[in-house]
XYZ file of C-alpha atoms in Angstrom:
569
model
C 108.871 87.290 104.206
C 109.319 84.078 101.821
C 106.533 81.623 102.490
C 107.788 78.234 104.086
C 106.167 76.369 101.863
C 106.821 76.274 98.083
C 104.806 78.888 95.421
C 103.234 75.775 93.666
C 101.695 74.520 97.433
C 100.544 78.262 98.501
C 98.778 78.047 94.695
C 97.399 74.909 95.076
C 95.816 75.673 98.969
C 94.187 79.158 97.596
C 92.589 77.174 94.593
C 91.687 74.393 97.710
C 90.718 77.194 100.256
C 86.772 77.401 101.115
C 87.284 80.758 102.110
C 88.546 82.193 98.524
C 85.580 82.674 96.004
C 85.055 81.031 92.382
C 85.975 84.364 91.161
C 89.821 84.095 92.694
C 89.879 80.596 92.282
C 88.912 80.827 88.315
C 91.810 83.413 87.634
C 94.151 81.396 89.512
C 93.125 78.341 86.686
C 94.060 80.398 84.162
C 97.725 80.229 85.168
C 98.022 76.520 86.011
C 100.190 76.547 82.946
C 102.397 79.393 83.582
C 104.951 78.675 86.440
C 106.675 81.489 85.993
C 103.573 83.266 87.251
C 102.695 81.257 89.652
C 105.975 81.276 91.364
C 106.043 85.599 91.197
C 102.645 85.533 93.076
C 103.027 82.709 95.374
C 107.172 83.122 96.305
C 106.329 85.148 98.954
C 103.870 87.671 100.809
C 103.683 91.041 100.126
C 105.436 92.858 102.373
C 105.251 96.441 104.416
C 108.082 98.501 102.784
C 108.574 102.241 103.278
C 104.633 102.774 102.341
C 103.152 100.004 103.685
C 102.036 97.306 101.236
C 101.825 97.748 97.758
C 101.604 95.948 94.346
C 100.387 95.027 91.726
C 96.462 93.402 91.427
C 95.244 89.895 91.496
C 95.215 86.841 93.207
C 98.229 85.734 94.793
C 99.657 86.390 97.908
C 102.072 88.753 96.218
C 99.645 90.432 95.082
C 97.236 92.855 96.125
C 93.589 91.864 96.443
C 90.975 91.830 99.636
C 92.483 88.615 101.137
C 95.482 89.869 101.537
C 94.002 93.052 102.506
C 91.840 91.255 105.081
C 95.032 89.853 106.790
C 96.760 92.750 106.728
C 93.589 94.252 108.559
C 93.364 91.710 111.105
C 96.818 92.078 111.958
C 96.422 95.581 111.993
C 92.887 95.065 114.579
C 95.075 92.855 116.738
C 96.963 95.489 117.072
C 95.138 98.590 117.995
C 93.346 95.839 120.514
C 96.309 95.504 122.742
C 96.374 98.979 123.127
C 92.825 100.100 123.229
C 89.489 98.652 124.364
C 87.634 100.730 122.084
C 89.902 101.705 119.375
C 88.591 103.925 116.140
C 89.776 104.147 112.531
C 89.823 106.468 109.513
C 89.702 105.047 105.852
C 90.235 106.642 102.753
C 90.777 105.697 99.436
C 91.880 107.269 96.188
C 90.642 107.036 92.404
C 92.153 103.463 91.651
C 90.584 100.839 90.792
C 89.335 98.606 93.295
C 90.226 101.096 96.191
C 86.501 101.419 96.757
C 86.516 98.009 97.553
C 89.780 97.284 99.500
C 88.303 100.592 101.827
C 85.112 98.954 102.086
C 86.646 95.651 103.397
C 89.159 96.896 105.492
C 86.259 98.566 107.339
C 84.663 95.609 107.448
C 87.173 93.578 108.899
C 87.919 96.116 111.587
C 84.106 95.921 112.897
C 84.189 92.104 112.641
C 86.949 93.050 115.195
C 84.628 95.253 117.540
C 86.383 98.268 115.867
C 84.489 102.006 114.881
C 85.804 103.027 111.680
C 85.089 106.207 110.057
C 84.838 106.128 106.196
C 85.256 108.552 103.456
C 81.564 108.274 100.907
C 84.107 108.817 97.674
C 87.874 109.674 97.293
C 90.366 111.985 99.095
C 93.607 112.581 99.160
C 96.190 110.479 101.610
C 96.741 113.831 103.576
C 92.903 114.635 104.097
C 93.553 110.982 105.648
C 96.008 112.322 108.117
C 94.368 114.914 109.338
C 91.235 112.724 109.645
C 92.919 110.790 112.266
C 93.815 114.034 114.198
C 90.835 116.047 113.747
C 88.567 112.427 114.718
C 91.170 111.698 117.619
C 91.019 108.368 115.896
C 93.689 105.653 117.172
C 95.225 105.249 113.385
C 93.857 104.929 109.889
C 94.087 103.534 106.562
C 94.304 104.568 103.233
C 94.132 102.451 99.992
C 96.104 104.034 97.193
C 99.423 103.106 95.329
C 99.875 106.779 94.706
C 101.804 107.561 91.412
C 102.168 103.804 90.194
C 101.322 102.614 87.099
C 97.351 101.499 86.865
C 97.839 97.795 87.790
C 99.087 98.392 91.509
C 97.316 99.401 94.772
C 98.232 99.606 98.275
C 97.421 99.749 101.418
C 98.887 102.603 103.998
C 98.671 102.443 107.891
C 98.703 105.455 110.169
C 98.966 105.775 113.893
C 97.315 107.870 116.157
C 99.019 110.906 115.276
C 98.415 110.143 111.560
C 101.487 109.985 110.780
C 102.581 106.551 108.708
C 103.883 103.744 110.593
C 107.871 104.233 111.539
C 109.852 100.942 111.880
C 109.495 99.959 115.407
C 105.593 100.340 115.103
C 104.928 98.523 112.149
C 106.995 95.577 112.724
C 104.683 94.972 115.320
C 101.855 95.085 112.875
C 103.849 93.071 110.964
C 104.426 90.529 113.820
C 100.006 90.350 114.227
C 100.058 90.036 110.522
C 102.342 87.204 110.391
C 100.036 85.175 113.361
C 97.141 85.169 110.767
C 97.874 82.243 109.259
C 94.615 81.370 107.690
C 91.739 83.123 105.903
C 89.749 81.638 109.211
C 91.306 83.940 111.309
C 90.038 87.127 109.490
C 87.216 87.922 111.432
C 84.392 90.021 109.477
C 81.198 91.525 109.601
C 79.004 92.357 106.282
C 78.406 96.581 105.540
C 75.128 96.163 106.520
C 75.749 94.726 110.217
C 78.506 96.875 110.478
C 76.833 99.943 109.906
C 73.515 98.560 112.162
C 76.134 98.365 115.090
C 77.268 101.952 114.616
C 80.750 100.222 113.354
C 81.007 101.707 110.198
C 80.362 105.710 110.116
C 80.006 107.683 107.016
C 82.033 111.069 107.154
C 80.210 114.150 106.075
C 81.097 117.215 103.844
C 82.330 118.424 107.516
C 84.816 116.496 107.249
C 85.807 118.076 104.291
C 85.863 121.484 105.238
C 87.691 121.323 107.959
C 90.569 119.761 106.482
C 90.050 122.991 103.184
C 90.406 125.695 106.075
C 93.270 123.890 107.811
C 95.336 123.973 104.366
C 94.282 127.146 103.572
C 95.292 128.980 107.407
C 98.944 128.022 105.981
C 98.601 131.005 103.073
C 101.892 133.059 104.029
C 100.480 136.367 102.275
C 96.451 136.385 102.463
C 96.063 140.036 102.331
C 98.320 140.387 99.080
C 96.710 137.134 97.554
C 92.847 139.211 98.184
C 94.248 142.304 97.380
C 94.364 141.151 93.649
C 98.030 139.651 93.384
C 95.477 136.142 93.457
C 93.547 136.964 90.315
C 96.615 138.013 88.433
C 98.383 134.805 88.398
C 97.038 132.334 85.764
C 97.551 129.089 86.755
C 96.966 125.534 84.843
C 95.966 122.206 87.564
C 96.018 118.850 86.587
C 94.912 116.475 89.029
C 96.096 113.137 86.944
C 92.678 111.976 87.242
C 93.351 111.754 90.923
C 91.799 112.917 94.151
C 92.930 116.174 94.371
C 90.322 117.778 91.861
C 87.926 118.797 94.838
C 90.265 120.164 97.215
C 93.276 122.017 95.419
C 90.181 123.551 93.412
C 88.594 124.861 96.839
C 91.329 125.780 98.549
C 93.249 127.940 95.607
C 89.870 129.677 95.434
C 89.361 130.257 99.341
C 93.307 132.187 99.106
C 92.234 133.982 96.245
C 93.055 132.474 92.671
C 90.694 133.182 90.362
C 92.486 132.650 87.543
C 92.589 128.605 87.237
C 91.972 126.462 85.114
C 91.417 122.690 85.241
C 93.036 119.963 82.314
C 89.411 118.940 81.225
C 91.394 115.743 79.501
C 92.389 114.977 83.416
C 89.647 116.554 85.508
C 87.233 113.225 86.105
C 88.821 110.529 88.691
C 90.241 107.118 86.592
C 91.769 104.102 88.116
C 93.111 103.374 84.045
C 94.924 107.090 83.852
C 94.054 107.162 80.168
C 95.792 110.425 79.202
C 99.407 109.384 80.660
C 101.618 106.556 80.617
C 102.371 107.009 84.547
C 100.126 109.269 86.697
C 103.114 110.891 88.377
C 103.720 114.621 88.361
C 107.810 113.634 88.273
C 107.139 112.276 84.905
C 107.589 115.268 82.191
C 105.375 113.600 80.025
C 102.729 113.871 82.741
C 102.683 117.375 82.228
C 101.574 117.455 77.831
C 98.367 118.186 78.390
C 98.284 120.408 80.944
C 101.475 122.993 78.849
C 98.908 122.348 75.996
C 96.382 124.169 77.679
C 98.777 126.467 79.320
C 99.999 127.704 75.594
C 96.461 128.425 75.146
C 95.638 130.685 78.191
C 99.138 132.190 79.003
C 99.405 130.316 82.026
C 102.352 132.125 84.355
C 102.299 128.173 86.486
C 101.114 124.730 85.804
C 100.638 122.084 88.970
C 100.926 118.431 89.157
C 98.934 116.335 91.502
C 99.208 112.618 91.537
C 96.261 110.032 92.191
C 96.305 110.541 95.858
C 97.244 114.239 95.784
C 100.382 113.965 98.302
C 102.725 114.424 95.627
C 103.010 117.871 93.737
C 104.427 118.729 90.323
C 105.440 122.696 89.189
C 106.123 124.182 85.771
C 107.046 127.304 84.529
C 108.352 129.302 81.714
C 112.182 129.665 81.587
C 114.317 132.609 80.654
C 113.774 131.522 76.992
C 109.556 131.344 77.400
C 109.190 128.041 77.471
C 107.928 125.829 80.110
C 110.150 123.281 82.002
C 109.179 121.235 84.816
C 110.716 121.957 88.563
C 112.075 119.269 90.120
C 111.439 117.911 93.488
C 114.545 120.011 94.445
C 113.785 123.027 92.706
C 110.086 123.445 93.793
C 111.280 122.570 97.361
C 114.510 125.261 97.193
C 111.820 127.791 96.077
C 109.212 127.159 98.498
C 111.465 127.286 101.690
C 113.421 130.025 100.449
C 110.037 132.098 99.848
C 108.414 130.706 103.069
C 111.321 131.994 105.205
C 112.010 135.103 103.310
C 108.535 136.228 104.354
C 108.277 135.167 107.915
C 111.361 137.037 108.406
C 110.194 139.913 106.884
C 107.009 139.712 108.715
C 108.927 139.478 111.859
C 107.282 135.739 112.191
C 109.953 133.714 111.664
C 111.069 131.747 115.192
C 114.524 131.454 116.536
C 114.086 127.368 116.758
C 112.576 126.958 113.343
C 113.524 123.693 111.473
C 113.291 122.619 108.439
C 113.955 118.648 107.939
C 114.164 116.778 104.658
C 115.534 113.634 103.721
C 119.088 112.235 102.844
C 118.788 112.069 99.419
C 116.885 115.282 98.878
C 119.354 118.239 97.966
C 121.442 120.077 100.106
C 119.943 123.483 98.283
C 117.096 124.156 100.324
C 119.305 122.603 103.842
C 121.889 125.824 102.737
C 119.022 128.559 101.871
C 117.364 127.320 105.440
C 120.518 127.675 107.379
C 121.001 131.120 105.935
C 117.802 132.227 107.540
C 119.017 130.641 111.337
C 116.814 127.643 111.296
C 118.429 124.122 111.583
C 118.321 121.626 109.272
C 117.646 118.025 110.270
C 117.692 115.366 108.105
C 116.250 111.987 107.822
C 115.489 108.443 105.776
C 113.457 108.282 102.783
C 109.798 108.416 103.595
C 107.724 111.290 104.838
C 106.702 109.178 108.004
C 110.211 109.886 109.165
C 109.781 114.096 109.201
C 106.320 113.262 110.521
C 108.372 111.624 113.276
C 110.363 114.672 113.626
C 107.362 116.870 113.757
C 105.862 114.450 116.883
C 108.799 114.892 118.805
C 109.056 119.032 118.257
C 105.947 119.137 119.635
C 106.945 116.877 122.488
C 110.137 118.272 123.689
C 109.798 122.070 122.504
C 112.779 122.206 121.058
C 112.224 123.489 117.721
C 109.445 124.670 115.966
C 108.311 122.796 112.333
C 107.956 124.911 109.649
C 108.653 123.061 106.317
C 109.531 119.906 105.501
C 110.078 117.687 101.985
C 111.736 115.171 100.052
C 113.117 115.519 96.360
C 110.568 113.060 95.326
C 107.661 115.539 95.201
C 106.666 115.769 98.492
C 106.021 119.195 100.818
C 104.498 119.971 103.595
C 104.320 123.190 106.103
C 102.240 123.363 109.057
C 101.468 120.899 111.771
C 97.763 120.233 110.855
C 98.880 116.568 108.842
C 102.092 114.058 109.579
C 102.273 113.695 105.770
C 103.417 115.179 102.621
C 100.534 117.124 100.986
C 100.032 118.185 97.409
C 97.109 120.505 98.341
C 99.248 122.489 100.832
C 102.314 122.409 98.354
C 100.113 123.494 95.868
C 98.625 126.540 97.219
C 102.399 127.471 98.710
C 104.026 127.435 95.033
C 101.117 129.284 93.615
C 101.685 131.782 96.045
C 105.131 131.942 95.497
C 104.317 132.515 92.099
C 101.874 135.586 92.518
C 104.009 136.997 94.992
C 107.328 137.222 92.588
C 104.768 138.357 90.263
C 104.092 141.261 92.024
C 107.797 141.930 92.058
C 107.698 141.739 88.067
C 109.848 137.591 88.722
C 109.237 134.477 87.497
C 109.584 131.521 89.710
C 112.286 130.540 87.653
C 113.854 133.814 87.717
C 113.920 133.148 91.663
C 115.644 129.835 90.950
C 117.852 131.502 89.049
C 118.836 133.818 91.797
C 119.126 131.331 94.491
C 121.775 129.446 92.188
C 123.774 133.022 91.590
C 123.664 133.444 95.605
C 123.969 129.509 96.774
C 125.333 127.769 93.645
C 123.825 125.978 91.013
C 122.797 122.377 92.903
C 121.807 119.854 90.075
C 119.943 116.810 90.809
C 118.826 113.948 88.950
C 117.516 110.184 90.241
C 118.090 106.619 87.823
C 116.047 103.705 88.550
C 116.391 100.370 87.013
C 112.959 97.994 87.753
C 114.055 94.735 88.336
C 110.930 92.483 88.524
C 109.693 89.227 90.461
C 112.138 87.141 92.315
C 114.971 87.170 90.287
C 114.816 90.584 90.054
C 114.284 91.194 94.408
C 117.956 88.813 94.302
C 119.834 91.142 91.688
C 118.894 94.353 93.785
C 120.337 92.734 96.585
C 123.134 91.822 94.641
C 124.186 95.189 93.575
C 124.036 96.866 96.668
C 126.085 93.481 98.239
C 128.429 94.316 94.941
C 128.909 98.214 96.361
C 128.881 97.415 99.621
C 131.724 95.247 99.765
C 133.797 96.961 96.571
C 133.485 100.925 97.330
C 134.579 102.810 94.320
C 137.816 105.151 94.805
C 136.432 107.805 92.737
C 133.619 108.477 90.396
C 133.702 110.536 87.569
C 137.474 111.671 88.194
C 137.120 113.120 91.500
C 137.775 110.929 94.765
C 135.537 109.268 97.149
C 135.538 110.683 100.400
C 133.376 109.072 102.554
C 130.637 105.764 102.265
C 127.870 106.454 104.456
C 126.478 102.907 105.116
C 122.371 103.673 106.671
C 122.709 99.638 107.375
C 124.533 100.469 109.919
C 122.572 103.082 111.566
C 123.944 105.880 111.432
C 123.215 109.109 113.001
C 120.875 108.112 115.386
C 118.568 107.125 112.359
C 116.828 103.439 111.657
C 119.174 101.131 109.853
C 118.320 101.170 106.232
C 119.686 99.723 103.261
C 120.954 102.640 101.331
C 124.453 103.535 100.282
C 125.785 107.230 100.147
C 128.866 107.951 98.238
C 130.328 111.625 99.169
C 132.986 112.922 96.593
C 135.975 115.289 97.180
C 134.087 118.012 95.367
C 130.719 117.831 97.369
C 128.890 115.845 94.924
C 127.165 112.558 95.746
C 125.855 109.871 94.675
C 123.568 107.319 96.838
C 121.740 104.239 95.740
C 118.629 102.643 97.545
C 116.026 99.491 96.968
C 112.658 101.179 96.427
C 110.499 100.223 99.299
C 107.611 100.128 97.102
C 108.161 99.138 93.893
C 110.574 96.520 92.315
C 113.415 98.832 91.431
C 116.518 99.844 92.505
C 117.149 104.079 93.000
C 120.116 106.148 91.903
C 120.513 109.812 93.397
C 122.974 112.040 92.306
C 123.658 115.141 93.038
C 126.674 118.292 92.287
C 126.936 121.988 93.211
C 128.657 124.222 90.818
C 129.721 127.741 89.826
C 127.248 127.438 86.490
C 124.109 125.608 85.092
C 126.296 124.394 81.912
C 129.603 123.194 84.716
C 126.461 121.416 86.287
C 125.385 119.447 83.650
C 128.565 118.374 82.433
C 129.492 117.165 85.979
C 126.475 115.409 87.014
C 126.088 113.509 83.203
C 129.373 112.544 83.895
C 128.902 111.369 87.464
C 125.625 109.503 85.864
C 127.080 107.629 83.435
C 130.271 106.422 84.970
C 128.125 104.624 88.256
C 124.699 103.666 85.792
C 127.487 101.771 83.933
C 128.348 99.674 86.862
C 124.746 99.084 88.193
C 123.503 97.918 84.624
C 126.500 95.334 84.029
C 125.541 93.639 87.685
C 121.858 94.025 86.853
């Protein structure tokens, strides 16, 4: 929400605020001649979007740093108070910088609060978080992490007591305790060493750990091939982006079987600064030079991606010309459900109500290979905490059973032992994948390429402008006001169908502000504000008869809308 009062006055009561150290106060000097500045960390206060809060680092209330943090907290204690006498928490952080710290005070606040919380000694991944809160019956959790952002953000996720992120109608009313904390005064607080004296703060052992290894590893569709040697065949290249998921991919590839792996040194040790990469994100290509470098080297048959907080995973293999491309979100997920299901039928394990749910801008690939195998599709809004939803109320009703769910942005997730996406689960199910095509003398990509001969060839791609600080939060919202109110007739040559307006609510589904554009020939196109960074996102996707008919339609389709979002931008 926009402050009441003006930037300059929010600056001026930090830098007059007894409460906010010489340290805050002395970088906030340094920009008493910059109002531009001033007025992009003062306008406003960083708000919960689709992952909670996130941004970039410093002093501001725009910004991310432990006073914000500690009201975000309180709110947050509040919260779990009017529900609970005795409420607990789990924390975890990932390999960023300052995550340490924001962890450390959110538990702090929390036991100023009355509140157990059960903390993490070093990193681990967001998922390891949500299982935490299961496998701890803990009444929600935290973790700090801006996952694959650039080095100068952080964040700050909730998750309730099924550990599942926040969906709307829960965390606006975190967001309505957040908004009665008014002053640093309110933030109640007890130091580490109190907390942990009054059995407040509780250090999780390597327990903890293992528990969370076996769950991932029970989801191994084929164990006895992966022992039987199929497991050692398959060389395989990780990168963990300097992130979390070192530790646990490592452990639980080698509790299935794979023997054959071998760790980017470059990327092995955690670093908030992500050195070796200009983003830490396993959807960047570039992400990826390292790790093909080493693959060249050792004949790698698959390469994985993790980022910083190890929920998202990256694949790359060799195409039908040797060389090694990089999946996308799609691709991998097409693969994965289509090998998944494949097997469970064949092992006479796969369930009459099996689902499959993925998101509406995630390809309609996977949806199609799914339906071929009985199960129904459901889909839902961008953010895993929506299919975590959808797992919750499986459970609850019966109706269906959950076996695989994902996004197109890099997130997977099969089994029911998390409510989020997890790259260590997604990892081990595309490595077996891999090993068991292997066995069949197939690449993963000659799999892709069969799916495409038997489903069509689906070709995605995803355009984001970042439009930054407050002018750049009012031309977002002036595109989408632009689209909203003049719908194209056609794109590319082919007519407009249909505008699915999520602002409306459609479906049964939160009201959202995205746009989705369907086309005569079953392409679309759908555009969506970024709930977590300062962008706006372009989806588009085609199906046709041929990769090169593909390409041509969907740089077509690309250009023609990118034209009109970059003259309103």
């Amino acid at each position: 929400m926009l402050n009441e009062t003006s930037a300059v006055e929010n600056y001026q009561a930090w830098l007059n605020d007894p409460n906010v150290d010489e340290k805050t106060k002395e970088e906030l000097r340094g920009i008493a001649d910059q109002p531009k500045e001033i007025e992009d960390r003062f306008y406003r206060d960083l708000e919960f979007g689709t992952g909670g809060l996130r941004g970039v680092m410093g002093a501001g209330t725009n910004r991310m740093n432990r006073y914000v943090i500690g009201k975000a907290t309180q709110g947050f204690a509040a919260y779990l108070l009017k529900s609970s006498s005795s409420p607990s928490v789990v924390i975890a952080h990932d390999s960023r910088n300052n995550s340490d710290v924001f962890s450390l005070e959110s538990a702090c606040v929390l036991a100023g609060n009355g509140i157990k919380t059960y903390l993490f000694r070093s990193l681990r991944p967001t998922p390891q978080l949500s299982f935490a809160v299961r496998d701890l019956k803990a009444d929600g959790g935290i973790v700090i992490t801006a996952s694959h952002n650039p080095p100068e953000y952080n964040g700050y996720k909730v998750y309730d007591a099924a550990g599942g992120q926040l969906v709307p109608a829960d965390a606006e009313k975190v967001i309505a305790s957040i908004r009665e904390v008014t002053s640093f005064d309110q933030v109640k607080r007890l130091s580490r060493e109190e907390a942990e004296a009054r059995g407040l703060i509780v250090w999780l052992d390597e327990d903890a750990d293992e528990r969370f290894v076996d769950a991932v590893a029970a989801q191994s569709v084929n164990p006895e091939l992966l022992r039987g040697g199929a497991g050692r065949d398959l060389a395989v290249v990780y990168t963990p982006l300097h992130g979390t998921g070192d530790m646990p991919v490592r452990r639980v590839l080698e509790k299935a079987g794979f023997a054959n792996v071998h760790v980017v040194p470059e990327q092995e040790r955690p670093d908030g600064m992500f050195p070796t990469v200009k983003s830490p994100n396993p959807e960047e290509h570039e992400a990826f030079t390292l790790a093909i470098a080493l693959a060249d080297k050792v004949g790698a048959d698959l390469i994985i991606g993790t980022d910083p907080d190890a929920d998202r995973m990256g694949a790359v293999v060799k195409n039908d010309e040797g060389r090694y491309v990089v999946l996308s979100g799609n691709q991998s997920g097409a693969i994965m459900v289509h090998y998944l299901l494949s097997n469970l039928k064949e092992q006479g394990r796969l369930p009459a109500n099996g689902a499959v749910v993925k998101t509406i801008v995630t390809s309609e690939m996977g949806a199609d290979i799914a339906a071929s195998y009985g199960c129904e599709v459901f889909n839902t809004l961008t953010g895993f905490k929506y299919i975590g939803e959808k797992i919750n109320e499986f459970e609850k009703t019966g109706s269906h059973r959950f076996l695989f769910g994902y996004e197109e942005s890099y997130g997977y997730l099969t089994g029911t032992y998390a409510r989020d996406k997890d790259a260590v689960v997604a990892a081990l199910l595309i490595s077996e994948a891999a090993a068991f095509y292997k066995s069949q003398g197939k690449t993963l990509y000659d799999v892709l390429l069969e799916l495409y001969k038997q489903y069509g060839t689906y070709l995605e791609k995803l355009e984001s402008r970042t439009l930054k600080g407050k002018d750049g939060v009012e031309k977002i919202a002036g595109i989408m006001s632009d689209w909203r109110s003049n719908p194209p007739a056609e794109a590319a040559g082919v007519k407009v169908t249909k505008v699915l307006d999520y602002e409306l609510g459609l479906d049964g589904l939160p009201k959202e502000n995205v746009l989705k554009y369907l086309l005569e020939d079953g392409s679309w196109f759908t555009l969506r504000p970024s709930g977590t960074e300062p962008k706006i996102k372009v989806y588009f996707a085609v199906r046709k008869d041929s990769l090169p008919a593909a390409e041509d339609a969907i740089a077509r389709l690309v250009a023609e809308v990118m034209a009109r979002v970059d003259a309103l931008s």
